[in-house]
mmCIF file of C-alpha atoms in Angstrom:
data_model
loop_
_atom_site.group_PDB
_atom_site.id
_atom_site.type_symbol
_atom_site.label_atom_id
_atom_site.label_comp_id
_atom_site.label_asym_id
_atom_site.label_seq_id
_atom_site.Cartn_x
_atom_site.Cartn_y
_atom_site.Cartn_z
ATOM 1 C CA UNK A 591 0.076 0.135 0.256
ATOM 2 C CA UNK A 592 1.635 3.327 -0.980
ATOM 3 C CA UNK A 593 1.606 6.328 1.190
ATOM 4 C CA UNK A 594 -1.565 7.524 -1.208
ATOM 5 C CA UNK A 595 -3.224 4.493 -0.143
ATOM 6 C CA UNK A 596 -2.652 4.777 3.549
ATOM 7 C CA UNK A 597 -3.760 8.504 3.841
ATOM 8 C CA UNK A 598 -7.238 7.306 2.262
ATOM 9 C CA UNK A 599 -7.273 4.767 4.767
ATOM 10 C CA UNK A 600 -6.347 7.102 7.474
ATOM 11 C CA UNK A 601 -9.260 9.364 6.185
ATOM 12 C CA UNK A 602 -11.870 6.862 6.940
ATOM 13 C CA UNK A 603 -10.579 7.291 10.547
ATOM 14 C CA UNK A 604 -11.126 10.899 10.560
ATOM 15 C CA UNK A 605 -7.696 11.947 9.878
ATOM 16 C CA UNK A 606 -7.286 14.640 6.778
ATOM 17 C CA UNK A 607 -4.415 15.258 4.871
ATOM 18 C CA UNK A 608 -4.305 18.880 6.129
ATOM 19 C CA UNK A 609 -4.554 17.552 9.862
ATOM 20 C CA UNK A 610 -1.965 15.085 9.001
ATOM 21 C CA UNK A 611 0.518 17.714 8.286
ATOM 22 C CA UNK A 612 -0.138 19.488 11.501
ATOM 23 C CA UNK A 613 -0.042 16.314 13.492
ATOM 24 C CA UNK A 614 3.108 15.424 11.478
ATOM 25 C CA UNK A 615 4.797 18.396 12.403
ATOM 26 C CA UNK A 616 4.333 18.366 15.965
ATOM 27 C CA UNK A 617 5.218 14.747 16.223
ATOM 28 C CA UNK A 618 8.411 15.211 14.469
ATOM 29 C CA UNK A 619 9.106 18.760 16.266
ATOM 30 C CA UNK A 620 9.025 17.008 19.708
ATOM 31 C CA UNK A 621 11.440 14.194 18.606
ATOM 32 C CA UNK A 622 13.747 17.351 17.578
ATOM 33 C CA UNK A 623 13.154 18.836 21.089
ATOM 34 C CA UNK A 624 13.416 15.802 22.930
ATOM 35 C CA UNK A 625 16.443 14.661 21.259
ATOM 36 C CA UNK A 626 18.313 18.007 21.712
ATOM 37 C CA UNK A 627 17.181 18.743 24.913
ATOM 38 C CA UNK A 628 18.671 15.209 26.166
ATOM 39 C CA UNK A 629 21.711 15.635 24.485
ATOM 40 C CA UNK A 630 22.399 18.963 25.567
ATOM 41 C CA UNK A 631 21.689 18.526 29.183
ATOM 42 C CA UNK A 632 24.244 15.657 28.950
ATOM 43 C CA UNK A 633 26.699 17.349 26.797
ATOM 44 C CA UNK A 634 26.356 20.795 27.159
ATOM 45 C CA UNK A 635 28.058 23.034 24.776
ATOM 46 C CA UNK A 636 29.826 20.314 23.047
ATOM 47 C CA UNK A 637 26.279 19.013 21.889
ATOM 48 C CA UNK A 638 25.294 22.268 20.368
ATOM 49 C CA UNK A 639 28.000 21.760 17.654
ATOM 50 C CA UNK A 640 26.731 18.417 16.622
ATOM 51 C CA UNK A 641 23.023 19.933 16.426
ATOM 52 C CA UNK A 642 23.856 22.841 14.176
ATOM 53 C CA UNK A 643 25.849 20.537 11.927
ATOM 54 C CA UNK A 644 23.037 18.310 11.631
ATOM 55 C CA UNK A 645 20.674 21.431 10.957
ATOM 56 C CA UNK A 646 23.093 22.671 8.227
ATOM 57 C CA UNK A 647 23.474 19.159 6.686
ATOM 58 C CA UNK A 648 19.587 19.102 6.659
ATOM 59 C CA UNK A 649 19.058 22.754 5.178
ATOM 60 C CA UNK A 650 21.463 22.042 2.558
ATOM 61 C CA UNK A 651 19.730 18.843 1.593
ATOM 62 C CA UNK A 652 16.402 20.175 1.358
ATOM 63 C CA UNK A 653 17.837 23.336 -0.666
ATOM 64 C CA UNK A 654 18.924 20.969 -3.018
ATOM 65 C CA UNK A 655 15.736 18.955 -3.224
ATOM 66 C CA UNK A 656 13.236 22.285 -3.447
ATOM 67 C CA UNK A 657 15.721 23.962 -5.842
ATOM 68 C CA UNK A 658 15.403 20.737 -8.637
ATOM 69 C CA UNK A 659 11.606 20.629 -7.714
ATOM 70 C CA UNK A 660 11.120 24.459 -8.437
ATOM 71 C CA UNK A 661 13.799 24.859 -10.879
ATOM 72 C CA UNK A 662 15.862 27.873 -8.992
ATOM 73 C CA UNK A 663 19.115 28.770 -9.999
ATOM 74 C CA UNK A 664 22.183 28.914 -8.173
ATOM 75 C CA UNK A 665 22.161 32.990 -7.041
ATOM 76 C CA UNK A 666 22.203 34.565 -3.713
ATOM 77 C CA UNK A 667 18.599 35.787 -3.996
ATOM 78 C CA UNK A 668 17.644 31.914 -4.042
ATOM 79 C CA UNK A 669 18.867 31.573 -0.679
ATOM 80 C CA UNK A 670 15.732 33.235 0.240
ATOM 81 C CA UNK A 671 13.771 31.372 -2.089
ATOM 82 C CA UNK A 672 15.041 28.083 -0.836
ATOM 83 C CA UNK A 673 14.256 29.215 2.785
ATOM 84 C CA UNK A 674 11.142 30.630 2.021
ATOM 85 C CA UNK A 675 10.013 26.786 1.303
ATOM 86 C CA UNK A 676 11.765 25.428 4.077
ATOM 87 C CA UNK A 677 10.381 28.104 6.437
ATOM 88 C CA UNK A 678 6.648 27.166 5.159
ATOM 89 C CA UNK A 679 7.210 23.915 5.789
ATOM 90 C CA UNK A 680 7.847 24.057 9.452
ATOM 91 C CA UNK A 681 4.969 26.756 9.760
ATOM 92 C CA UNK A 682 6.889 29.916 9.960
ATOM 93 C CA UNK A 683 5.390 33.217 8.866
ATOM 94 C CA UNK A 684 7.964 35.250 7.756
ATOM 95 C CA UNK A 685 9.351 37.664 4.968
ATOM 96 C CA UNK A 686 12.174 37.486 2.465
ATOM 97 C CA UNK A 687 13.670 40.814 0.945
ATOM 98 C CA UNK A 688 17.009 41.470 -0.690
ATOM 99 C CA UNK A 689 18.557 44.588 0.523
ATOM 100 C CA UNK A 690 20.162 47.298 -1.979
ATOM 101 C CA UNK A 691 23.766 45.941 -1.095
ATOM 102 C CA UNK A 692 22.765 42.256 -2.196
ATOM 103 C CA UNK A 693 22.272 40.800 1.240
ATOM 104 C CA UNK A 694 19.230 38.735 2.165
ATOM 105 C CA UNK A 695 17.000 39.703 5.204
ATOM 106 C CA UNK A 696 14.552 36.650 6.289
ATOM 107 C CA UNK A 697 12.347 37.743 9.210
ATOM 108 C CA UNK A 698 10.462 34.948 10.849
ATOM 109 C CA UNK A 699 7.558 35.855 12.924
ATOM 110 C CA UNK A 700 5.199 33.684 15.307
ATOM 111 C CA UNK A 701 8.164 30.591 15.290
ATOM 112 C CA UNK A 702 6.076 27.737 16.808
ATOM 113 C CA UNK A 703 9.223 26.472 18.340
ATOM 114 C CA UNK A 704 9.949 29.706 20.116
ATOM 115 C CA UNK A 705 7.425 28.694 23.179
ATOM 116 C CA UNK A 706 9.236 25.479 23.484
ATOM 117 C CA UNK A 707 12.526 27.317 23.702
ATOM 118 C CA UNK A 708 10.801 29.483 26.295
ATOM 119 C CA UNK A 709 9.407 26.554 28.023
ATOM 120 C CA UNK A 710 12.851 24.970 28.358
ATOM 121 C CA UNK A 711 14.572 27.872 28.994
ATOM 122 C CA UNK A 712 17.208 26.616 26.044
ATOM 123 C CA UNK A 713 17.361 27.959 22.624
ATOM 124 C CA UNK A 714 18.545 24.883 21.232
ATOM 125 C CA UNK A 715 15.450 24.517 18.813
ATOM 126 C CA UNK A 716 16.198 28.135 17.820
ATOM 127 C CA UNK A 717 19.865 27.500 16.688
ATOM 128 C CA UNK A 718 18.451 24.602 14.752
ATOM 129 C CA UNK A 719 16.621 27.248 12.516
ATOM 130 C CA UNK A 720 19.981 29.186 12.260
ATOM 131 C CA UNK A 721 21.243 25.760 10.824
ATOM 132 C CA UNK A 722 18.734 25.479 8.213
ATOM 133 C CA UNK A 723 19.475 28.923 6.840
ATOM 134 C CA UNK A 724 23.205 28.138 6.872
ATOM 135 C CA UNK A 725 22.720 25.240 4.939
ATOM 136 C CA UNK A 726 20.405 26.890 2.453
ATOM 137 C CA UNK A 727 23.117 29.596 2.078
ATOM 138 C CA UNK A 728 25.861 26.651 1.987
ATOM 139 C CA UNK A 729 24.005 25.236 -1.087
ATOM 140 C CA UNK A 730 23.390 28.022 -3.071
ATOM 141 C CA UNK A 731 26.502 30.063 -2.773
ATOM 142 C CA UNK A 732 28.701 26.844 -2.078
ATOM 143 C CA UNK A 733 29.838 27.874 1.147
ATOM 144 C CA UNK A 734 30.891 31.389 0.370
ATOM 145 C CA UNK A 735 27.842 33.037 2.270
ATOM 146 C CA UNK A 736 27.690 33.491 5.895
ATOM 147 C CA UNK A 737 24.546 33.873 8.195
ATOM 148 C CA UNK A 738 23.874 36.023 11.194
ATOM 149 C CA UNK A 739 21.044 36.118 13.183
ATOM 150 C CA UNK A 740 20.305 39.738 15.186
ATOM 151 C CA UNK A 741 17.113 39.233 16.756
ATOM 152 C CA UNK A 742 15.506 36.517 18.619
ATOM 153 C CA UNK A 743 11.924 36.102 19.792
ATOM 154 C CA UNK A 744 12.595 34.331 22.909
ATOM 155 C CA UNK A 745 15.026 37.137 24.024
ATOM 156 C CA UNK A 746 11.863 39.154 23.719
ATOM 157 C CA UNK A 747 12.298 40.635 20.357
ATOM 158 C CA UNK A 748 9.202 40.931 18.052
ATOM 159 C CA UNK A 749 10.714 38.659 15.420
ATOM 160 C CA UNK A 750 13.839 36.723 14.578
ATOM 161 C CA UNK A 751 16.071 38.283 11.857
ATOM 162 C CA UNK A 752 18.599 36.709 9.812
ATOM 163 C CA UNK A 753 21.199 38.248 7.360
ATOM 164 C CA UNK A 754 22.605 36.086 4.686
ATOM 165 C CA UNK A 755 25.859 37.932 3.425
ATOM 166 C CA UNK A 756 28.071 36.890 0.295
ATOM 167 C CA UNK A 757 31.714 36.531 1.490
ATOM 168 C CA UNK A 758 31.551 37.403 4.984
ATOM 169 C CA UNK A 759 31.875 34.677 7.928
ATOM 170 C CA UNK A 760 28.709 33.281 9.733
ATOM 171 C CA UNK A 761 28.036 35.310 13.011
ATOM 172 C CA UNK A 762 27.952 34.117 16.405
ATOM 173 C CA UNK A 763 24.460 33.018 17.744
ATOM 174 C CA UNK A 764 24.137 33.367 21.475
ATOM 175 C CA UNK A 765 20.929 34.022 23.145
ATOM 176 C CA UNK A 766 19.537 34.765 26.516
ATOM 177 C CA UNK A 767 15.862 33.629 27.193
ATOM 178 C CA UNK A 768 13.856 36.564 28.286
ATOM 179 C CA UNK A 769 10.324 36.026 27.003
ATOM 180 C CA UNK A 770 7.680 35.292 29.171
ATOM 181 C CA UNK A 771 6.108 31.345 29.201
ATOM 182 C CA UNK A 772 3.309 31.649 26.941
ATOM 183 C CA UNK A 773 -0.375 31.277 27.977
ATOM 184 C CA UNK A 774 -1.577 27.749 27.945
ATOM 185 C CA UNK A 775 -3.900 28.317 24.465
ATOM 186 C CA UNK A 776 -1.138 30.181 22.756
ATOM 187 C CA UNK A 777 0.663 27.411 20.676
ATOM 188 C CA UNK A 778 -2.828 25.937 19.474
ATOM 189 C CA UNK A 779 -3.883 29.347 18.320
ATOM 190 C CA UNK A 780 -0.187 30.214 16.786
ATOM 191 C CA UNK A 781 -0.536 26.577 14.720
ATOM 192 C CA UNK A 782 -3.908 27.496 13.322
ATOM 193 C CA UNK A 783 -2.523 30.866 12.551
ATOM 194 C CA UNK A 784 0.458 29.437 10.974
ATOM 195 C CA UNK A 785 -1.081 26.818 8.749
ATOM 196 C CA UNK A 786 -3.105 29.422 7.325
ATOM 197 C CA UNK A 787 -0.569 31.112 6.532
ATOM 198 C CA UNK A 788 1.102 28.234 4.611
ATOM 199 C CA UNK A 789 -2.108 27.588 2.721
ATOM 200 C CA UNK A 790 -2.435 31.194 1.599
ATOM 201 C CA UNK A 791 1.325 31.458 0.625
ATOM 202 C CA UNK A 792 2.526 28.240 -0.272
ATOM 203 C CA UNK A 793 -0.215 25.936 -1.879
ATOM 204 C CA UNK A 794 -0.854 28.428 -4.907
ATOM 205 C CA UNK A 795 3.001 27.713 -5.817
ATOM 206 C CA UNK A 796 2.659 24.255 -5.620
ATOM 207 C CA UNK A 797 -0.819 23.822 -7.387
ATOM 208 C CA UNK A 798 0.943 25.148 -10.462
ATOM 209 C CA UNK A 799 4.210 23.236 -10.417
ATOM 210 C CA UNK A 800 3.660 19.898 -12.570
ATOM 211 C CA UNK A 801 6.587 18.300 -10.477
ATOM 212 C CA UNK A 802 4.337 18.225 -7.743
ATOM 213 C CA UNK A 803 0.828 18.176 -8.709
ATOM 214 C CA UNK A 804 -0.792 16.430 -11.434
ATOM 215 C CA UNK A 805 -2.334 19.433 -13.467
ATOM 216 C CA UNK A 806 -5.104 17.189 -14.905
ATOM 217 C CA UNK A 807 -6.320 16.326 -11.318
ATOM 218 C CA UNK A 808 -9.502 17.872 -9.680
ATOM 219 C CA UNK A 809 -8.764 20.934 -7.508
ATOM 220 C CA UNK A 810 -9.365 18.747 -4.417
ATOM 221 C CA UNK A 811 -6.703 16.122 -5.409
ATOM 222 C CA UNK A 812 -4.363 19.004 -6.125
ATOM 223 C CA UNK A 813 -4.762 20.267 -2.735
ATOM 224 C CA UNK A 814 -4.037 16.853 -1.254
ATOM 225 C CA UNK A 815 -1.087 16.385 -3.672
ATOM 226 C CA UNK A 816 0.234 20.037 -2.498
ATOM 227 C CA UNK A 817 -0.068 19.037 1.195
ATOM 228 C CA UNK A 818 1.621 15.846 0.606
ATOM 229 C CA UNK A 819 4.617 17.562 -0.812
ATOM 230 C CA UNK A 820 4.550 19.493 1.986
ATOM 231 C CA UNK A 821 4.475 16.797 4.558
ATOM 232 C CA UNK A 822 7.061 15.370 2.896
ATOM 233 C CA UNK A 823 9.339 18.372 2.993
ATOM 234 C CA UNK A 824 8.536 18.756 6.799
ATOM 235 C CA UNK A 825 9.216 15.466 7.579
ATOM 236 C CA UNK A 826 12.701 15.795 5.813
ATOM 237 C CA UNK A 827 13.483 19.196 7.725
ATOM 238 C CA UNK A 828 12.115 18.141 11.232
ATOM 239 C CA UNK A 829 12.374 13.906 11.467
ATOM 240 C CA UNK A 830 15.366 14.242 9.052
ATOM 241 C CA UNK A 831 17.164 16.247 11.426
ATOM 242 C CA UNK A 832 16.919 14.039 14.055
ATOM 243 C CA UNK A 833 18.736 11.044 11.317
ATOM 244 C CA UNK A 834 21.435 13.828 10.754
ATOM 245 C CA UNK A 835 22.015 14.352 14.513
ATOM 246 C CA UNK A 836 21.842 10.908 15.265
ATOM 247 C CA UNK A 837 24.279 10.079 12.569
ATOM 248 C CA UNK A 838 26.684 12.729 13.781
ATOM 249 C CA UNK A 839 26.190 11.972 17.440
ATOM 250 C CA UNK A 840 27.389 7.813 16.728
ATOM 251 C CA UNK A 841 30.393 9.103 14.848
ATOM 252 C CA UNK A 842 31.588 11.008 17.731
ATOM 253 C CA UNK A 843 30.090 9.367 20.742
ATOM 254 C CA UNK A 844 29.673 5.605 19.469
ATOM 255 C CA UNK A 845 26.601 3.436 19.562
ATOM 256 C CA UNK A 846 25.494 3.263 23.338
ATOM 257 C CA UNK A 847 24.683 6.748 23.986
ATOM 258 C CA UNK A 848 23.383 7.827 20.716
ATOM 259 C CA UNK A 849 21.104 4.779 20.566
ATOM 260 C CA UNK A 850 19.750 5.751 24.354
ATOM 261 C CA UNK A 851 19.114 9.465 23.125
ATOM 262 C CA UNK A 852 17.251 8.700 20.230
ATOM 263 C CA UNK A 853 15.174 5.984 22.028
ATOM 264 C CA UNK A 854 14.150 8.940 24.406
ATOM 265 C CA UNK A 855 13.151 11.191 21.849
ATOM 266 C CA UNK A 856 10.878 9.022 20.168
ATOM 267 C CA UNK A 857 9.227 7.821 23.321
ATOM 268 C CA UNK A 858 8.705 11.320 24.489
ATOM 269 C CA UNK A 859 6.944 12.434 21.279
ATOM 270 C CA UNK A 860 4.587 9.437 21.376
ATOM 271 C CA UNK A 861 3.930 10.327 25.002
ATOM 272 C CA UNK A 862 3.078 13.915 24.161
ATOM 273 C CA UNK A 863 1.055 12.953 21.337
ATOM 274 C CA UNK A 864 -1.056 10.619 23.214
ATOM 275 C CA UNK A 865 -1.415 12.812 26.109
ATOM 276 C CA UNK A 866 -2.815 15.476 23.638
ATOM 277 C CA UNK A 867 -0.148 18.239 23.940
ATOM 278 C CA UNK A 868 -0.506 20.924 22.954
ATOM 279 C CA UNK A 869 -4.154 22.098 23.445
ATOM 280 C CA UNK A 870 -4.765 22.457 19.343
ATOM 281 C CA UNK A 871 -4.177 18.457 19.236
ATOM 282 C CA UNK A 872 -6.677 16.093 21.438
ATOM 283 C CA UNK A 873 -4.958 12.748 22.599
ATOM 284 C CA UNK A 874 -4.779 9.997 19.504
ATOM 285 C CA UNK A 875 -6.751 7.320 21.425
ATOM 286 C CA UNK A 876 -9.631 9.558 22.494
ATOM 287 C CA UNK A 877 -9.799 11.357 19.065
ATOM 288 C CA UNK A 878 -9.385 8.080 16.726
ATOM 289 C CA UNK A 879 -11.235 5.892 19.247
ATOM 290 C CA UNK A 880 -8.070 3.816 19.420
ATOM 291 C CA UNK A 881 -8.730 2.061 22.642
ATOM 292 C CA UNK A 882 -12.238 1.275 22.002
ATOM 293 C CA UNK A 883 -12.132 -0.667 18.697
ATOM 294 C CA UNK A 884 -10.506 -3.968 17.245
ATOM 295 C CA UNK A 885 -7.505 -3.332 15.019
ATOM 296 C CA UNK A 886 -6.549 -0.262 17.219
ATOM 297 C CA UNK A 887 -2.803 -1.243 16.811
ATOM 298 C CA UNK A 888 -3.153 -1.280 13.148
ATOM 299 C CA UNK A 889 -5.224 2.098 12.981
ATOM 300 C CA UNK A 890 -2.426 3.491 15.023
ATOM 301 C CA UNK A 891 0.146 2.393 12.579
ATOM 302 C CA UNK A 892 -1.897 3.880 9.435
ATOM 303 C CA UNK A 893 -2.046 7.112 11.336
ATOM 304 C CA UNK A 894 1.502 7.161 12.306
ATOM 305 C CA UNK A 895 2.406 6.265 8.641
ATOM 306 C CA UNK A 896 0.211 9.184 7.046
ATOM 307 C CA UNK A 897 1.390 12.077 9.403
ATOM 308 C CA UNK A 898 5.159 11.115 8.849
ATOM 309 C CA UNK A 899 4.839 10.046 5.264
ATOM 310 C CA UNK A 900 5.876 6.644 4.856
ATOM 311 C CA UNK A 901 5.310 4.342 2.114
ATOM 312 C CA UNK A 902 4.197 0.741 3.290
ATOM 313 C CA UNK A 903 1.238 -1.632 4.080
ATOM 314 C CA UNK A 904 -0.583 -2.350 7.643
ATOM 315 C CA UNK A 905 -2.125 -5.814 7.906
ATOM 316 C CA UNK A 906 -3.659 -8.065 10.459
ATOM 317 C CA UNK A 907 -0.873 -7.969 13.348
ATOM 318 C CA UNK A 908 1.813 -6.317 11.154
ATOM 319 C CA UNK A 909 2.857 -3.120 9.798
ATOM 320 C CA UNK A 910 5.872 -2.576 7.375
ATOM 321 C CA UNK A 911 7.725 0.346 5.557
ATOM 322 C CA UNK A 912 9.579 -0.034 2.053
ATOM 323 C CA UNK A 913 10.367 3.407 1.227
ATOM 324 C CA UNK A 914 11.743 5.457 4.204
ATOM 325 C CA UNK A 915 12.215 9.430 3.431
ATOM 326 C CA UNK A 916 14.664 9.609 6.278
ATOM 327 C CA UNK A 917 16.727 6.886 5.470
ATOM 328 C CA UNK A 918 17.036 7.843 1.613
ATOM 329 C CA UNK A 919 18.083 11.265 2.728
ATOM 330 C CA UNK A 920 20.913 10.024 4.789
ATOM 331 C CA UNK A 921 22.357 7.546 2.160
ATOM 332 C CA UNK A 922 21.954 10.401 -0.330
ATOM 333 C CA UNK A 923 24.081 12.693 1.915
ATOM 334 C CA UNK A 924 26.620 9.969 2.453
ATOM 335 C CA UNK A 925 27.354 9.982 -1.382
ATOM 336 C CA UNK A 926 29.150 13.433 -0.575
ATOM 337 C CA UNK A 927 29.833 13.270 3.423
ATOM 338 C CA UNK A 928 32.035 16.464 3.294
ATOM 339 C CA UNK A 929 29.700 18.397 1.685
ATOM 340 C CA UNK A 930 27.042 17.814 4.131
ATOM 341 C CA UNK A 931 29.389 18.191 7.044
ATOM 342 C CA UNK A 932 28.826 14.396 8.075
ATOM 343 C CA UNK A 933 31.632 11.918 8.854
ATOM 344 C CA UNK A 934 33.196 9.489 6.499
ATOM 345 C CA UNK A 935 32.524 5.990 8.279
ATOM 346 C CA UNK A 936 33.275 2.534 7.272
ATOM 347 C CA UNK A 937 30.229 0.572 5.604
ATOM 348 C CA UNK A 938 29.454 -1.378 8.648
ATOM 349 C CA UNK A 939 29.590 1.614 10.740
ATOM 350 C CA UNK A 940 27.891 3.646 8.369
ATOM 351 C CA UNK A 941 24.848 1.044 8.436
ATOM 352 C CA UNK A 942 24.874 1.269 12.471
ATOM 353 C CA UNK A 943 24.956 4.995 12.517
ATOM 354 C CA UNK A 944 21.800 5.183 10.096
ATOM 355 C CA UNK A 945 20.148 2.324 12.327
ATOM 356 C CA UNK A 946 20.738 4.920 15.518
ATOM 357 C CA UNK A 947 18.209 7.489 13.626
ATOM 358 C CA UNK A 948 15.858 4.743 13.069
ATOM 359 C CA UNK A 949 15.690 3.925 16.708
ATOM 360 C CA UNK A 950 13.439 7.226 17.353
ATOM 361 C CA UNK A 951 11.146 6.228 14.762
ATOM 362 C CA UNK A 952 10.911 2.370 16.348
ATOM 363 C CA UNK A 953 10.590 4.027 20.029
ATOM 364 C CA UNK A 954 7.877 6.580 18.798
ATOM 365 C CA UNK A 955 5.604 4.045 16.990
ATOM 366 C CA UNK A 956 5.844 1.311 19.746
ATOM 367 C CA UNK A 957 4.803 4.441 22.364
ATOM 368 C CA UNK A 958 1.649 5.336 20.048
ATOM 369 C CA UNK A 959 0.568 1.589 19.757
ATOM 370 C CA UNK A 960 1.708 0.314 23.235
ATOM 371 C CA UNK A 961 -0.476 3.266 25.047
ATOM 372 C CA UNK A 962 -3.383 0.585 23.756
ATOM 373 C CA UNK A 963 -1.841 -2.371 25.452
ATOM 374 C CA UNK A 964 -0.430 -3.589 22.549
ATOM 375 C CA UNK A 965 3.202 -4.896 22.394
ATOM 376 C CA UNK A 966 5.278 -4.136 19.303
ATOM 377 C CA UNK A 967 8.520 -5.459 18.160
ATOM 378 C CA UNK A 968 10.440 -4.851 14.988
ATOM 379 C CA UNK A 969 11.257 -7.884 13.348
ATOM 380 C CA UNK A 970 13.575 -6.304 10.607
ATOM 381 C CA UNK A 971 14.746 -2.718 9.515
ATOM 382 C CA UNK A 972 15.954 -1.271 6.053
ATOM 383 C CA UNK A 973 19.097 0.160 7.651
ATOM 384 C CA UNK A 974 20.346 -3.483 8.243
ATOM 385 C CA UNK A 975 20.072 -3.950 4.488
ATOM 386 C CA UNK A 976 16.324 -5.661 4.260
ATOM 387 C CA UNK A 977 13.913 -4.651 1.792
ATOM 388 C CA UNK A 978 11.406 -3.246 4.326
ATOM 389 C CA UNK A 979 11.033 -2.402 7.817
ATOM 390 C CA UNK A 980 8.787 -4.747 9.468
ATOM 391 C CA UNK A 981 6.584 -4.513 12.916
ATOM 392 C CA UNK A 982 4.793 -7.129 14.513
ATOM 393 C CA UNK A 983 1.893 -6.870 17.047
ATOM 394 C CA UNK A 984 1.577 -9.042 20.111
#
């Protein structure tokens, strides 16, 4: 069953593609927050370098993808155009402008990660945004442009302003968290507002792109195809970051620590989704009646594969994935590890490092399904060289 068929199955449970976008953004975003928080807590400033490097690699990869999909040229102004789409994909209302001196100014408003930074009293998630901008700049200018952030929402500023300057080194990114903890309903209102921004500004661009949308399809099908593309980019930007960070952490710290942090990230994201945080997202079990129906494990797997945009099949007592966006992304990066600031490992270590990133996916799925009293075992993983990832429900 390909992703589009799984999405149709999920729709029968009440999950629309639009809701899948928001759910996926939240689920993957919390994996980042949990992974980064645990990592920084354990390794302090040393962890930040790994997190930032992962963000730069991810930003460059997504920059390459959207350049190919939208036919951008390699000019400095396209740093803004590429980052434009990356910011859309993570629900960040923003503006892009090229200044008279040729610099690019990117201003982000109502950032959905800013409340997390305030709540955690740690700007780790914000530094990842710097990494995305740096990655896009690195791709377009072949490493010649530097990125500086001059204002910061969690520090009390009204927006986050970035400047991309050709031929200038990157500026420092040190912040002091000063903004107040947002009220309970802030994040739910923010996500709803940001989604409207994305629909108004992003969808028209995707609608008219024949590489993304079948121009002969109905208007409703076009909308679903455009949103599906956005879900894919979101998955690469957010969940892909966990993969690149996990790979980097493995290459420096080894298997034990990296696996433990990745597993914690997946479980933490699942726990928050089941609990229904933020307020805009009710708990999955209540929302979809997972606890009250037969086949609830299969149902949870369908919902998970839809929001995370995984191609696969769900059967009676099992779930499998035969096309993983995140594994594909890391493997593509490893064709040019130096270009993506990634370590070059032996083939056996490379497989283990990729598997490290898969651990958070496995633990997230187990958390979502296990909350309904169903035990899950992973029987195979593509990172081990098999054709598909396969889970069995018991």
